[in-house]
């Protein structure tokens, strides 16, 4: 693949302003980047070079450009930390955090991210990181940049709203229990617990 072909592919997944620097990082660090199918449990991962296999970073194909870039840098920070310390340090310890912050800085400088994303990254990068399961402000802000598909976050619906899941099951939203919402399945009347960031369709029927 030529340099320009590689950059054209990258530009489908990350913000335009980031393409040049991400390409340089990939070449400089000999990154083997796999653009992966959607995995519900994670946005990406890093596999070190083991048993004769090359080190590899994977990122889910369906993330929005900012989430993709953050996930790529998150995993690249794992690769750089691994190269230096192997498994002698914690996966998201201070060495990884320093590396992640260093990697993010040029993308703040060239304005690859919108202001609200930068604000949350700066605030949070010392203590937490972006993951599919974390209920964080950063996750909320990033979700706003997902393509419009009619889905809304469960937490934004009023109590007693009816909603429908992408698989067609109907529910009614009840109260919060700890961090989650209790909801009743309208087919079988059973109660289920939902993450506040679950993506649902609002069902506007009385
Ligand atoms: Zn990680």
XYZ file of N, CA and C and ligand atoms in Angstrom:
619
model
N 0.844 -1.201 0.000
C 0.000 0.000 0.000
C 0.881 1.254 0.000
N 0.535 2.233 -0.828
C 1.326 3.472 -0.843
C 0.932 4.342 0.345
N 1.800 5.328 0.603
C 1.556 6.280 1.676
C 0.186 6.952 1.511
N -0.111 7.380 0.284
C -1.381 8.086 0.065
C -2.588 7.174 0.216
N -2.445 5.929 -0.214
C -3.553 4.979 -0.028
C -3.816 4.753 1.458
N -2.725 4.603 2.214
C -2.867 4.395 3.664
C -3.572 5.598 4.307
N -3.140 6.794 3.898
C -3.744 8.002 4.485
C -5.215 8.144 4.095
N -5.553 7.729 2.882
C -6.960 7.800 2.455
C -7.813 6.889 3.333
N -7.294 5.724 3.641
C -8.038 4.808 4.521
C -8.163 5.418 5.911
N -7.056 5.936 6.445
C -7.106 6.553 7.781
C -8.148 7.666 7.840
N -8.256 8.443 6.762
C -9.160 9.601 6.796
C -10.630 9.187 6.877
N -10.912 7.911 6.624
C -12.298 7.438 6.792
C -12.631 7.212 8.265
N -11.613 7.122 9.106
C -11.833 6.732 10.501
C -11.478 7.795 11.528
N -10.563 8.715 11.173
C -10.129 9.713 12.147
C -10.332 11.118 11.578
N -10.306 12.153 12.447
C -10.487 13.517 11.945
C -9.405 13.866 10.927
N -9.745 14.663 9.911
C -8.796 15.024 8.853
C -7.505 15.625 9.405
N -7.669 16.469 10.426
C -6.491 17.152 10.970
C -5.494 16.195 11.610
N -5.949 14.980 11.925
C -5.091 14.029 12.651
C -4.356 13.078 11.724
N -4.739 13.046 10.449
C -4.256 11.977 9.560
C -2.726 11.973 9.440
N -2.140 13.145 9.180
C -0.690 13.234 8.978
C 0.071 12.701 10.210
N -0.324 13.172 11.389
C 0.396 12.780 12.611
C 0.173 11.308 12.965
N -1.027 10.806 12.729
C -1.278 9.391 13.017
C -0.461 8.517 12.063
N -0.401 8.937 10.807
C 0.400 8.176 9.845
C 1.870 8.138 10.301
N 2.403 9.280 10.729
C 3.793 9.326 11.210
C 3.998 8.410 12.413
N 3.027 8.418 13.341
C 3.140 7.556 14.525
C 3.166 6.082 14.127
N 2.348 5.731 13.145
C 2.265 4.336 12.695
C 3.597 3.895 12.100
N 4.191 4.766 11.265
C 5.472 4.428 10.627
C 6.585 4.378 11.674
N 6.653 5.419 12.492
C 7.727 5.534 13.485
C 7.729 4.360 14.451
N 6.537 3.927 14.868
C 6.450 2.875 15.886
C 6.129 1.499 15.298
N 6.210 1.404 13.975
C 5.935 0.149 13.288
C 4.637 -0.493 13.798
N 3.587 0.315 13.791
C 2.295 -0.172 14.282
C 1.634 -1.049 13.233
N 1.167 -2.189 13.675
C 0.309 -3.022 12.836
C -1.110 -2.766 13.316
N -1.850 -1.953 12.538
C -3.199 -1.535 12.948
C -4.244 -2.381 12.241
N -5.066 -3.033 13.048
C -6.169 -3.812 12.500
C -7.463 -3.066 12.773
N -8.214 -2.755 11.724
C -9.516 -2.134 11.906
C -10.526 -3.270 12.027
N -11.088 -3.391 13.220
C -11.806 -4.612 13.586
C -13.316 -4.438 13.515
N -14.009 -5.549 13.492
C -15.459 -5.517 13.590
C -15.844 -4.984 14.968
N -17.120 -4.616 15.116
C -17.575 -4.092 16.399
C -17.524 -5.172 17.475
N -16.914 -4.831 18.609
C -16.969 -5.721 19.772
C -17.652 -4.970 20.896
N -18.696 -5.568 21.443
C -19.505 -4.856 22.439
C -18.719 -4.591 23.714
N -17.739 -5.431 23.993
C -17.069 -5.347 25.287
C -15.871 -4.411 25.285
N -15.401 -4.005 24.099
C -14.235 -3.118 24.078
C -14.198 -2.325 22.780
N -13.463 -1.197 22.838
C -13.296 -0.360 21.645
C -12.048 -0.740 20.854
N -11.096 -1.324 21.558
C -9.856 -1.686 20.890
C -8.994 -2.497 21.831
N -7.885 -2.997 21.325
C -6.943 -3.649 22.235
C -5.536 -3.662 21.657
N -4.598 -4.034 22.498
C -3.209 -4.152 22.085
C -2.730 -5.557 22.444
N -2.115 -6.205 21.463
C -1.534 -7.523 21.714
C -0.028 -7.420 21.484
N 0.747 -7.694 22.525
C 2.200 -7.583 22.347
C 2.745 -8.656 21.400
N 3.952 -8.425 20.917
C 4.609 -9.429 20.072
C 4.963 -10.629 20.942
N 4.344 -11.755 20.672
C 4.597 -12.967 21.459
C 4.551 -14.164 20.534
N 5.302 -15.176 20.882
C 5.285 -16.433 20.118
C 5.471 -16.200 18.616
N 6.394 -15.312 18.287
C 6.694 -15.079 16.879
C 5.681 -14.227 16.139
N 4.590 -13.823 16.862
C 3.592 -12.972 16.199
C 3.939 -11.511 16.422
N 3.651 -10.706 15.399
C 3.910 -9.272 15.466
C 2.977 -8.601 16.479
N 3.458 -7.511 17.129
C 2.576 -6.722 17.988
C 1.443 -6.156 17.144
N 0.271 -5.983 17.764
C -0.881 -5.552 16.978
C -1.814 -4.675 17.801
N -2.314 -3.623 17.154
C -3.342 -2.778 17.762
C -4.619 -2.977 16.956
N -5.733 -3.168 17.647
C -6.995 -3.228 16.911
C -7.926 -2.136 17.437
N -8.726 -1.574 16.533
C -9.728 -0.570 16.902
C -11.013 -0.912 16.159
N -12.150 -0.819 16.857
C -13.432 -1.120 16.216
C -13.709 -0.144 15.067
N -14.219 -0.657 13.978
C -14.410 0.141 12.762
C -15.506 1.195 12.896
N -16.459 0.967 13.809
C -17.658 1.815 13.815
C -17.634 2.920 14.870
N -16.452 3.250 15.380
C -16.376 4.376 16.322
C -16.410 5.694 15.544
N -16.928 6.748 16.179
C -16.865 8.040 15.500
C -15.402 8.508 15.484
N -15.051 9.496 14.630
C -13.628 9.835 14.423
C -12.863 10.178 15.704
N -13.520 10.858 16.637
C -12.820 11.261 17.870
C -12.606 10.044 18.773
N -13.627 9.196 18.872
C -13.510 7.985 19.691
C -12.460 7.046 19.093
N -12.418 6.981 17.764
C -11.428 6.125 17.097
C -10.020 6.613 17.412
N -9.813 7.935 17.298
C -8.478 8.499 17.533
C -8.056 8.279 18.991
N -8.965 8.528 19.917
C -8.645 8.336 21.335
C -8.302 6.873 21.602
N -9.088 5.971 21.023
C -8.839 4.539 21.239
C -7.494 4.129 20.636
N -7.204 4.625 19.440
C -5.911 4.309 18.815
C -4.756 4.776 19.703
N -4.840 6.009 20.221
C -3.753 6.541 21.060
C -3.667 5.792 22.390
N -4.826 5.413 22.914
C -4.865 4.605 24.149
C -4.083 3.298 23.948
N -4.343 2.633 22.820
C -3.681 1.345 22.565
C -2.211 1.546 22.200
N -1.916 2.637 21.488
C -0.511 2.901 21.161
C 0.282 3.158 22.450
N -0.349 3.836 23.412
C 0.313 4.043 24.709
C 0.617 2.696 25.365
N -0.276 1.710 25.188
C 0.014 0.358 25.704
C 1.228 -0.237 24.995
N 1.291 -0.047 23.671
C 2.419 -0.616 22.926
C 3.743 0.002 23.390
N 3.773 1.344 23.518
C 5.011 2.028 23.911
C 5.412 1.639 25.334
N 4.407 1.530 26.218
C 4.688 1.146 27.604
C 5.212 -0.283 27.655
N 4.606 -1.138 26.853
C 5.058 -2.530 26.813
C 6.507 -2.629 26.311
N 6.816 -1.857 25.266
C 8.171 -1.901 24.716
C 9.216 -1.522 25.762
N 8.853 -0.563 26.618
C 9.805 -0.080 27.625
C 9.855 -0.967 28.861
N 8.680 -1.377 29.341
C 8.612 -2.005 30.663
C 8.126 -3.452 30.647
N 7.741 -3.925 29.483
C 7.100 -5.259 29.385
C 5.965 -5.364 30.410
N 5.882 -6.483 31.105
C 4.748 -6.624 32.028
C 5.118 -6.251 33.462
N 6.153 -5.404 33.609
C 6.582 -5.027 34.969
C 5.759 -3.884 35.552
N 4.910 -3.249 34.764
C 4.092 -2.141 35.284
C 2.607 -2.445 35.049
N 1.765 -1.674 35.759
C 0.316 -1.883 35.626
C -0.175 -1.429 34.251
N -1.209 -2.096 33.715
C -1.700 -1.747 32.380
C -2.090 -0.265 32.241
N -2.776 0.291 33.253
C -3.137 1.706 33.179
C -2.471 2.488 34.302
N -1.219 2.135 34.582
C -0.453 2.808 35.633
C 0.138 4.120 35.141
N 1.008 4.689 35.968
C 1.541 6.028 35.693
C 2.350 6.054 34.386
N 3.030 4.956 34.064
C 3.836 4.922 32.834
C 2.931 5.017 31.609
N 1.829 4.262 31.663
C 0.868 4.306 30.552
C 0.227 5.692 30.462
N -0.158 6.254 31.613
C -0.813 7.577 31.607
C 0.094 8.646 31.015
N 1.379 8.621 31.412
C 2.320 9.600 30.859
C 2.426 9.455 29.353
N 2.507 8.221 28.901
C 2.624 7.961 27.480
C 1.367 8.440 26.739
N 0.202 8.137 27.306
C -1.071 8.540 26.696
C -1.157 10.075 26.605
N -0.797 10.748 27.696
C -0.823 12.219 27.691
C 0.136 12.789 26.654
N 1.342 12.217 26.554
C 2.311 12.693 25.552
C 1.764 12.503 24.140
N 1.088 11.371 23.929
C 0.550 11.092 22.593
C -0.607 12.026 22.247
N -1.417 12.378 23.263
C -2.573 13.250 23.010
C -2.171 14.681 22.664
N -1.103 15.175 23.289
C -0.767 16.600 23.217
C -0.724 17.169 21.785
N -0.022 16.523 20.835
C 0.011 17.090 19.476
C -1.376 17.215 18.850
N -2.305 16.347 19.257
C -3.653 16.389 18.688
C -4.508 17.467 19.356
N -4.128 17.858 20.591
C -4.733 19.064 21.168
C -4.190 20.266 20.391
N -2.879 20.276 20.173
C -2.224 21.421 19.524
C -2.765 21.659 18.113
N -2.999 20.591 17.356
C -3.476 20.807 15.980
C -5.012 20.783 15.874
N -5.659 20.854 17.017
C -7.125 20.977 17.082
C -7.867 19.863 16.351
N -7.392 18.638 16.573
C -8.093 17.490 16.004
C -9.409 17.210 16.732
N -9.492 17.637 17.998
C -10.696 17.361 18.804
C -11.502 18.632 19.022
N -12.840 18.518 19.113
C -13.650 19.676 19.505
C -13.410 20.024 20.981
N -13.754 21.259 21.331
C -13.464 21.773 22.672
C -14.004 20.935 23.813
N -15.243 20.432 23.678
C -15.821 19.685 24.798
C -15.098 18.348 25.013
N -14.591 17.770 23.942
C -13.831 16.517 24.079
C -12.488 16.794 24.760
N -11.826 17.873 24.335
C -10.534 18.244 24.940
C -10.709 18.466 26.433
N -11.773 19.199 26.787
C -12.014 19.527 28.188
C -12.093 18.251 29.024
N -12.843 17.278 28.539
C -13.010 16.038 29.297
C -11.760 15.175 29.291
N -11.030 15.195 28.201
C -9.781 14.426 28.166
C -8.762 15.003 29.136
N -8.661 16.323 29.159
C -7.702 16.963 30.065
C -8.064 16.698 31.514
N -9.350 16.766 31.772
C -9.817 16.601 33.144
C -9.616 15.159 33.604
N -9.817 14.231 32.679
C -9.912 12.833 33.091
C -8.668 11.998 32.863
N -7.758 12.470 32.021
C -6.696 11.558 31.602
C -5.798 11.166 32.761
N -5.817 11.947 33.835
C -4.999 11.564 34.984
C -5.585 10.406 35.758
N -6.854 10.229 35.690
C -7.445 9.241 36.574
C -8.231 8.169 35.842
N -8.727 8.458 34.650
C -9.506 7.422 33.997
C -9.305 7.442 32.506
N -9.814 6.454 31.886
C -9.609 6.317 30.469
C -10.939 5.924 29.854
N -10.962 6.070 28.576
C -12.198 5.844 27.853
C -12.412 4.350 27.633
N -13.553 3.840 28.028
C -13.842 2.434 27.741
C -15.325 2.280 27.461
N -15.706 1.166 26.898
C -17.105 0.982 26.518
C -18.017 0.929 27.720
N -17.486 0.476 28.832
C -18.349 0.238 29.967
C -18.330 1.383 30.968
N -17.297 2.227 30.905
C -17.189 3.289 31.900
C -18.303 4.311 31.702
N -18.952 4.666 32.783
C -20.028 5.637 32.774
C -19.397 6.990 33.074
N -18.831 7.627 32.064
C -18.055 8.841 32.306
C -18.570 9.994 31.456
N -18.195 11.212 31.858
C -18.566 12.381 31.068
C -17.953 12.315 29.682
N -16.733 11.797 29.611
C -16.084 11.691 28.305
C -16.892 10.790 27.371
N -17.363 9.658 27.903
C -18.169 8.745 27.087
C -19.432 9.446 26.595
N -20.032 10.256 27.473
C -21.252 10.988 27.094
C -20.971 11.998 25.999
N -19.910 12.760 26.191
C -19.572 13.789 25.208
C -19.273 13.139 23.859
N -18.533 12.034 23.880
C -18.174 11.374 22.623
C -19.392 10.809 21.915
N -20.361 10.323 22.684
C -21.561 9.742 22.068
C -22.339 10.763 21.262
N -22.227 12.034 21.659
C -22.940 13.073 20.913
C -22.450 13.162 19.470
N -21.243 12.663 19.218
C -20.679 12.753 17.873
C -20.940 11.498 17.046
N -21.639 10.539 17.632
C -22.045 9.379 16.847
C -23.062 9.844 15.820
N -23.139 9.133 14.710
C -24.065 9.561 13.668
C -25.506 9.482 14.141
N -26.298 10.427 13.663
C -27.715 10.434 14.000
C -28.366 9.142 13.510
N -28.956 8.399 14.408
C -29.610 7.162 13.989
C -30.930 6.984 14.721
N -31.393 8.054 15.395
C -32.667 7.966 16.084
C -32.555 7.382 17.481
N -31.381 6.848 17.814
C -31.204 6.273 19.144
C -30.903 7.374 20.151
N -31.412 7.218 21.346
C -31.117 8.176 22.416
C -30.591 7.410 23.623
N -29.919 8.108 24.511
C -29.435 7.462 25.727
C -30.601 7.304 26.699
N -30.688 6.129 27.296
C -31.788 5.840 28.215
C -31.907 6.909 29.308
N -30.773 7.397 29.797
C -30.799 8.352 30.911
C -31.478 9.671 30.532
N -31.587 9.957 29.222
C -32.192 11.233 28.833
C -33.721 11.156 28.785
N -34.299 9.976 28.893
C -35.761 9.839 28.849
C -36.352 10.046 30.244
N -37.547 10.690 30.302
C -38.209 10.829 31.603
C -38.608 9.462 32.172
N -38.726 9.392 33.501
C -39.219 8.179 34.149
C -40.607 7.848 33.591
N -40.882 6.583 33.431
C -42.157 6.064 32.906
C -42.286 6.231 31.392
N -41.185 6.618 30.731
C -41.200 6.613 29.263
C -41.193 5.184 28.775
N -41.859 4.977 27.635
C -41.729 3.686 26.961
C -40.626 3.802 25.919
N -39.904 2.736 25.768
C -38.856 2.744 24.740
C -38.737 1.362 24.128
N -38.045 1.317 23.022
C -37.913 0.059 22.302
C -36.436 -0.148 21.964
N -35.974 -1.357 22.117
C -34.576 -1.670 21.815
C -34.423 -1.943 20.322
N -33.197 -1.814 19.807
C -32.982 -2.131 18.393
C -33.482 -3.533 18.021
N -33.558 -4.462 18.985
C -34.055 -5.811 18.660
C -35.579 -5.901 18.685
N -36.252 -4.746 18.995
C -37.703 -4.723 18.912
C -38.443 -4.912 20.228
N -37.726 -5.202 21.310
C -38.407 -5.410 22.596
C -38.794 -4.078 23.227
N -40.038 -4.041 23.753
C -40.518 -2.799 24.369
C -40.364 -2.834 25.882
N -40.052 -1.672 26.451
C -39.869 -1.550 27.900
C -40.478 -0.259 28.386
N -40.651 -0.191 29.694
C -40.968 1.085 30.325
C -39.888 1.359 31.373
N -39.459 2.612 31.420
C -38.348 2.982 32.310
C -38.875 3.306 33.703
N -38.320 2.684 34.711
C -38.698 2.979 36.094
C -37.574 3.746 36.780
N -37.481 3.580 38.079
C -36.524 4.369 38.854
C -35.099 3.875 38.718
N -34.211 4.702 39.242
C -32.806 4.341 39.272
C -32.552 3.406 40.446
N -31.751 2.390 40.217
C -31.298 1.561 41.326
C -29.780 1.576 41.303
N -29.194 2.171 42.309
C -27.754 2.474 42.284
C -27.447 3.252 41.009
N -26.569 2.736 40.159
C -26.182 3.526 38.983
C -27.041 3.195 37.762
N -27.912 2.191 37.877
C -28.646 1.714 36.708
C -30.147 1.992 36.818
N -30.849 1.780 35.723
C -32.295 1.951 35.731
C -33.002 0.608 35.698
N -34.023 0.509 36.529
C -34.918 -0.640 36.446
C -35.918 -0.370 35.338
N -36.140 -1.364 34.498
C -37.099 -1.211 33.404
C -37.934 -2.487 33.341
N -39.192 -2.320 32.921
C -40.070 -3.484 32.800
C -40.229 -3.847 31.334
N -39.995 -5.087 31.033
C -40.229 -5.624 29.692
C -41.733 -5.765 29.495
N -42.272 -5.076 28.490
C -43.728 -5.047 28.321
C -44.277 -6.337 27.723
N -43.412 -7.212 27.267
C -43.882 -8.504 26.750
C -44.112 -9.496 27.875
N -43.183 -9.534 28.838
C -43.309 -10.563 29.877
C -43.450 -9.987 31.287
N -43.498 -8.625 31.388
C -43.665 -7.951 32.677
C -42.541 -8.181 33.676
N -41.424 -8.677 33.211
C -40.295 -8.848 34.128
C -39.469 -7.572 34.191
N -38.749 -7.416 35.325
C -37.892 -6.240 35.482
C -36.460 -6.559 35.060
N -35.859 -5.578 34.421
C -34.459 -5.727 33.998
C -33.698 -4.474 34.385
N -32.394 -4.628 34.550
C -31.537 -3.503 34.914
C -30.819 -3.002 33.658
N -30.845 -1.693 33.450
C -30.226 -1.103 32.262
C -29.148 -0.085 32.638
N -28.066 -0.100 31.891
C -27.041 0.933 31.992
C -27.646 2.259 31.522
N -27.388 3.381 32.244
C -27.960 4.675 31.818
C -27.536 5.088 30.411
N -26.424 4.553 29.935
C -25.955 4.919 28.589
C -26.446 3.949 27.514
N -27.387 3.073 27.860
C -27.963 2.175 26.849
C -28.605 3.020 25.749
N -28.472 2.582 24.504
C -29.042 3.333 23.382
C -30.370 2.714 22.975
N -31.411 3.530 23.019
C -32.774 3.027 22.798
C -33.533 3.991 21.881
N -34.664 3.512 21.357
C -35.584 4.392 20.625
C -36.712 4.789 21.564
N -36.992 6.086 21.631
C -38.109 6.568 22.445
C -39.413 6.170 21.755
N -40.351 5.646 22.535
C -41.613 5.186 21.984
C -42.688 6.154 22.430
N -43.115 6.993 21.516
C -43.999 8.088 21.892
C -45.448 7.625 21.772
N -45.862 6.767 22.686
C -47.280 6.363 22.656
C -47.882 6.457 24.048
N -49.118 6.872 24.082
C -49.766 7.084 25.379
C -50.378 5.785 25.898
Zn -6.132 0.089 28.120
